[in-house]
Amino acid sequence: MRATRIPAHIFEEFVKGFGDPLISDLGGYLRWMRRMSILKTFWCSDWKSLGYLGLMDSGKLIGVLRALRMRVIFHGHGAWRGLRERGEIQDIFLLRWRIEYLREIFQRAEKIFSRHGLRDFGISEWKPGAWRILEECGFSPYARSVLITWNLREEIPKSGNREVVIKIGSRRDLRKLRRIQRESWGFFIRPSFRHHIILIAYLGEEAVGSAYLNKYTGNIDFGVHVRRGFQRRRVGAAILHSARNLFRKLGFRRMSVVRVLRA
C-alpha cells in the first residue's frame, strides 16, 4: 500500500463513484469553493491547491484527497497561533475508512506540506462516519460548521411575514445594514458589491432584516440577520422566500447558508 500523487481527472473519476452532491463536477466544485472563500471560514478561506493524492493497494486506487495551502485569517489565530499559512486536507474519499489507510495517505500529505514550508495542517471533513476514525488517528475537532442547503424546486415550508417588504439594497444602505447586523450578531461585515445582491427587509419604513446573496455560489453569505427587537416575527422566513426566488432566476438549483459552530 502506498500513497502517490494523481492527476485531477483520476481524482474526479474516483469521487464520482460516491455520488457526492457537491463534487458531481470537479471544475464547478473548485470554482464554487474559490468563490466561497469570501466567507473566510476555517474550511473555505483563501486557498491554493497543492495537488491530489491517491492511495494505491495492489495496483488499485482505494482512496483520494486534496492537499491545500490555506491562509490563516484573523479569527483563526487562536487555533493556529503564530501562523500565517497552514496546510489543509479536504475531500477525503476512501473505499473503507480504516486507520492504516488514513495514516498512509496523511504521511504523504505531510511531506508535501513540509516541502512548501507548512509545519501544521488541518482536516475538513463533512462525512459523520469519518469523524470517529479521525479521532482515533489523533485528530480532534477545533471548529465545526454546518452547510444548510435548500432544493430550489421545492417550496420553503415556513411562510414569511406578509407585512414584510423586501427591497434590493445599495451603497446608500450601509448604515441600515450596519444597524441590522450589530443588533443581530453584534458586529458588521460589509457586503461585496461585486459578489452580492443585498436584500433588506422592511416593516413599514423600518429596515429590520438583511441578507447578502452571492450571485456566483448560490450561498447566503454571512447568514440572514434580523434586528433583535423584530425576531420571531417571520422576517427571516420572508427573506428566505425572496432569496429563493432570486437564486432561481439566476439559474441555481439550490441555495445554501454556512453556520460556524463552537467545537
Tab-separated table of N, CA and C in Angstrom, residues 119-192:
chain	number	residue	atom	x	y	z
A	119	ARG	N	4.205	23.806	8.489
A	119	ARG	CA	4.527	22.857	9.558
A	119	ARG	C	3.283	22.219	10.174
A	120	ASP	N	2.133	22.869	10.053
A	120	ASP	CA	0.896	22.349	10.645
A	120	ASP	C	-0.189	22.268	9.580
A	121	PHE	N	-1.144	21.366	9.797
A	121	PHE	CA	-2.250	21.257	8.856
A	121	PHE	C	-3.538	20.887	9.581
A	122	GLY	N	-4.643	21.225	8.956
A	122	GLY	CA	-5.961	20.857	9.460
A	122	GLY	C	-6.661	19.942	8.470
A	123	ILE	N	-7.740	19.332	8.918
A	123	ILE	CA	-8.538	18.435	8.078
A	123	ILE	C	-9.989	18.880	8.163
A	124	SER	N	-10.598	19.135	7.022
A	124	SER	CA	-12.026	19.459	6.988
A	124	SER	C	-12.770	18.261	6.417
A	125	GLU	N	-13.708	17.739	7.167
A	125	GLU	CA	-14.399	16.512	6.771
A	125	GLU	C	-15.876	16.603	7.116
A	126	TRP	N	-16.737	16.407	6.106
A	126	TRP	CA	-18.185	16.527	6.289
A	126	TRP	C	-18.842	15.204	6.670
A	127	LYS	N	-18.220	14.083	6.333
A	127	LYS	CA	-18.894	12.785	6.477
A	127	LYS	C	-18.844	12.320	7.936
A	128	PRO	N	-20.008	12.233	8.609
A	128	PRO	CA	-20.016	11.878	10.043
A	128	PRO	C	-19.333	10.548	10.337
A	129	GLY	N	-19.426	9.591	9.417
A	129	GLY	CA	-18.807	8.290	9.647
A	129	GLY	C	-17.296	8.349	9.729
A	130	ALA	N	-16.706	9.449	9.256
A	130	ALA	CA	-15.249	9.575	9.259
A	130	ALA	C	-14.711	10.144	10.556
A	131	TRP	N	-15.546	10.827	11.325
A	131	TRP	CA	-15.049	11.581	12.471
A	131	TRP	C	-14.431	10.678	13.540
A	132	ARG	N	-15.058	9.542	13.813
A	132	ARG	CA	-14.531	8.648	14.851
A	132	ARG	C	-13.147	8.136	14.455
A	133	ILE	N	-12.994	7.755	13.179
A	133	ILE	CA	-11.707	7.242	12.716
A	133	ILE	C	-10.638	8.330	12.784
A	134	LEU	N	-11.008	9.552	12.431
A	134	LEU	CA	-10.047	10.656	12.515
A	134	LEU	C	-9.603	10.892	13.954
A	135	GLU	N	-10.539	10.813	14.885
A	135	GLU	CA	-10.169	10.990	16.297
A	135	GLU	C	-9.282	9.852	16.768
A	136	GLU	N	-9.524	8.642	16.277
A	136	GLU	CA	-8.664	7.515	16.634
A	136	GLU	C	-7.254	7.694	16.071
A	137	CYS	N	-7.142	8.477	14.995
A	137	CYS	CA	-5.823	8.791	14.431
A	137	CYS	C	-5.135	9.926	15.180
A	138	GLY	N	-5.829	10.523	16.151
A	138	GLY	CA	-5.227	11.583	16.951
A	138	GLY	C	-5.665	12.986	16.595
A	139	PHE	N	-6.658	13.115	15.719
A	139	PHE	CA	-7.147	14.437	15.323
A	139	PHE	C	-8.450	14.743	16.051
A	140	SER	N	-8.488	15.875	16.744
A	140	SER	CA	-9.709	16.269	17.449
A	140	SER	C	-10.238	17.563	16.842
A	141	PRO	N	-11.555	17.792	16.873
A	141	PRO	CA	-12.124	18.985	16.224
A	141	PRO	C	-11.752	20.275	16.945
A	142	TYR	N	-11.393	21.293	16.163
A	142	TYR	CA	-11.140	22.625	16.728
A	142	TYR	C	-12.213	23.611	16.284
A	143	ALA	N	-13.031	23.235	15.313
A	143	ALA	CA	-14.141	24.079	14.852
A	143	ALA	C	-15.139	23.190	14.135
A	144	ARG	N	-16.397	23.606	14.162
A	144	ARG	CA	-17.446	22.856	13.465
A	144	ARG	C	-18.252	23.820	12.600
A	145	SER	N	-18.736	23.290	11.496
A	145	SER	CA	-19.507	24.106	10.570
A	145	SER	C	-20.624	23.261	9.980
A	146	VAL	N	-21.736	23.919	9.660
A	146	VAL	CA	-22.865	23.256	9.014
A	146	VAL	C	-23.151	23.985	7.706
A	147	LEU	N	-23.282	23.236	6.626
A	147	LEU	CA	-23.716	23.790	5.344
A	147	LEU	C	-25.176	23.391	5.154
A	148	ILE	N	-26.074	24.359	5.272
A	148	ILE	CA	-27.510	24.115	5.135
A	148	ILE	C	-27.907	24.431	3.699
A	149	THR	N	-28.597	23.507	3.033
A	149	THR	CA	-28.985	23.722	1.643
A	149	THR	C	-30.491	23.576	1.470
A	150	TRP	N	-31.006	24.278	0.487
A	150	TRP	CA	-32.416	24.174	0.097
A	150	TRP	C	-32.480	23.802	-1.382
A	151	ASN	N	-33.301	22.819	-1.713
A	151	ASN	CA	-33.596	22.497	-3.107
A	151	ASN	C	-34.560	23.558	-3.627
A	152	LEU	N	-34.154	24.316	-4.629
A	152	LEU	CA	-34.956	25.453	-5.074
A	152	LEU	C	-36.189	25.043	-5.870
A	153	ARG	N	-36.281	23.765	-6.216
A	153	ARG	CA	-37.510	23.295	-6.874
A	153	ARG	C	-38.628	23.073	-5.865
A	154	GLU	N	-38.265	23.054	-4.591
A	154	GLU	CA	-39.257	22.832	-3.538
A	154	GLU	C	-39.545	24.138	-2.805
A	155	GLU	N	-40.769	24.247	-2.316
A	155	GLU	CA	-41.155	25.431	-1.553
A	155	GLU	C	-40.495	25.410	-0.173
A	156	ILE	N	-40.241	26.582	0.380
A	156	ILE	CA	-39.767	26.680	1.763
A	156	ILE	C	-40.973	26.485	2.674
A	157	PRO	N	-40.935	25.500	3.574
A	157	PRO	CA	-42.131	25.146	4.354
A	157	PRO	C	-42.695	26.288	5.198
A	158	LYS	N	-41.832	27.068	5.814
A	158	LYS	CA	-42.307	28.117	6.719
A	158	LYS	C	-42.646	29.379	5.929
A	159	SER	N	-43.843	29.886	6.102
A	159	SER	CA	-44.258	31.087	5.375
A	159	SER	C	-43.640	32.329	6.007
A	160	GLY	N	-43.440	33.357	5.191
A	160	GLY	CA	-42.895	34.610	5.684
A	160	GLY	C	-43.982	35.558	6.149
A	161	ASN	N	-43.577	36.559	6.882
A	161	ASN	CA	-44.493	37.598	7.337
A	161	ASN	C	-44.944	38.418	6.122
A	162	ARG	N	-46.258	38.438	5.861
A	162	ARG	CA	-46.772	39.122	4.670
A	162	ARG	C	-46.659	40.638	4.759
A	163	GLU	N	-46.434	41.142	5.950
A	163	GLU	CA	-46.270	42.590	6.098
A	163	GLU	C	-44.851	43.048	5.765
A	164	VAL	N	-43.947	42.091	5.617
A	164	VAL	CA	-42.554	42.422	5.309
A	164	VAL	C	-42.411	42.717	3.817
A	165	VAL	N	-41.736	43.804	3.502
A	165	VAL	CA	-41.415	44.167	2.119
A	165	VAL	C	-39.905	44.017	1.931
A	166	ILE	N	-39.513	43.277	0.889
A	166	ILE	CA	-38.092	43.054	0.616
A	166	ILE	C	-37.659	43.952	-0.536
A	167	LYS	N	-36.570	44.703	-0.311
A	167	LYS	CA	-36.026	45.583	-1.347
A	167	LYS	C	-34.552	45.262	-1.575
A	168	ILE	N	-34.083	45.569	-2.787
A	168	ILE	CA	-32.662	45.415	-3.103
A	168	ILE	C	-31.899	46.607	-2.535
A	169	GLY	N	-30.824	46.308	-1.803
A	169	GLY	CA	-30.037	47.363	-1.187
A	169	GLY	C	-28.906	47.860	-2.077
A	170	SER	N	-28.314	48.978	-1.685
A	170	SER	CA	-27.201	49.586	-2.425
A	170	SER	C	-26.214	50.201	-1.425
A	171	ARG	N	-25.210	50.884	-1.936
A	171	ARG	CA	-24.215	51.531	-1.075
A	171	ARG	C	-24.860	52.547	-0.131
A	172	ARG	N	-25.959	53.113	-0.550
A	172	ARG	CA	-26.627	54.113	0.290
A	172	ARG	C	-27.247	53.495	1.543
A	173	ASP	N	-27.318	52.149	1.566
A	173	ASP	CA	-27.973	51.467	2.684
A	173	ASP	C	-26.990	50.909	3.706
A	174	LEU	N	-25.720	51.277	3.624
A	174	LEU	CA	-24.725	50.707	4.532
A	174	LEU	C	-25.049	50.995	5.995
A	175	ARG	N	-25.557	52.163	6.288
A	175	ARG	CA	-25.899	52.485	7.676
A	175	ARG	C	-27.005	51.554	8.184
A	176	LYS	N	-27.991	51.280	7.339
A	176	LYS	CA	-29.068	50.363	7.725
A	176	LYS	C	-28.519	48.955	7.948
A	177	LEU	N	-27.662	48.512	7.045
A	177	LEU	CA	-27.085	47.173	7.171
A	177	LEU	C	-26.244	47.055	8.436
A	178	ARG	N	-25.490	48.096	8.729
A	178	ARG	CA	-24.667	48.095	9.941
A	178	ARG	C	-25.550	47.939	11.189
A	179	ARG	N	-26.637	48.684	11.247
A	179	ARG	CA	-27.513	48.603	12.418
A	179	ARG	C	-28.156	47.223	12.532
A	180	ILE	N	-28.606	46.676	11.400
A	180	ILE	CA	-29.251	45.356	11.421
A	180	ILE	C	-28.290	44.305	11.959
A	181	GLN	N	-27.079	44.246	11.406
A	181	GLN	CA	-26.135	43.207	11.825
A	181	GLN	C	-25.676	43.403	13.263
A	182	ARG	N	-25.434	44.626	13.665
A	182	ARG	CA	-24.982	44.851	15.045
A	182	ARG	C	-26.061	44.469	16.049
A	183	GLU	N	-27.324	44.657	15.686
A	183	GLU	CA	-28.406	44.251	16.582
A	183	GLU	C	-28.742	42.774	16.433
A	184	SER	N	-28.152	42.114	15.436
A	184	SER	CA	-28.385	40.689	15.222
A	184	SER	C	-27.287	39.843	15.854
A	185	TRP	N	-26.020	40.090	15.447
A	185	TRP	CA	-24.928	39.266	15.998
A	185	TRP	C	-23.777	40.083	16.586
A	186	GLY	N	-23.957	41.397	16.679
A	186	GLY	CA	-23.021	42.201	17.454
A	186	GLY	C	-21.929	42.893	16.682
A	187	PHE	N	-21.767	42.608	15.392
A	187	PHE	CA	-20.748	43.282	14.597
A	187	PHE	C	-21.227	43.380	13.154
A	188	PHE	N	-20.421	44.045	12.323
A	188	PHE	CA	-20.848	44.334	10.954
A	188	PHE	C	-19.811	43.855	9.956
A	189	ILE	N	-20.265	43.151	8.920
A	189	ILE	CA	-19.428	42.775	7.782
A	189	ILE	C	-19.989	43.476	6.548
A	190	ARG	N	-19.165	44.272	5.913
A	190	ARG	CA	-19.610	44.985	4.715
A	190	ARG	C	-19.876	44.004	3.577
A	191	PRO	N	-20.860	44.286	2.745
A	191	PRO	CA	-21.075	43.443	1.567
A	191	PRO	C	-20.017	43.712	0.507
A	192	SER	N	-19.832	42.751	-0.381
A	192	SER	CA	-19.021	42.956	-1.575
A	192	SER	C	-19.989	43.288	-2.709
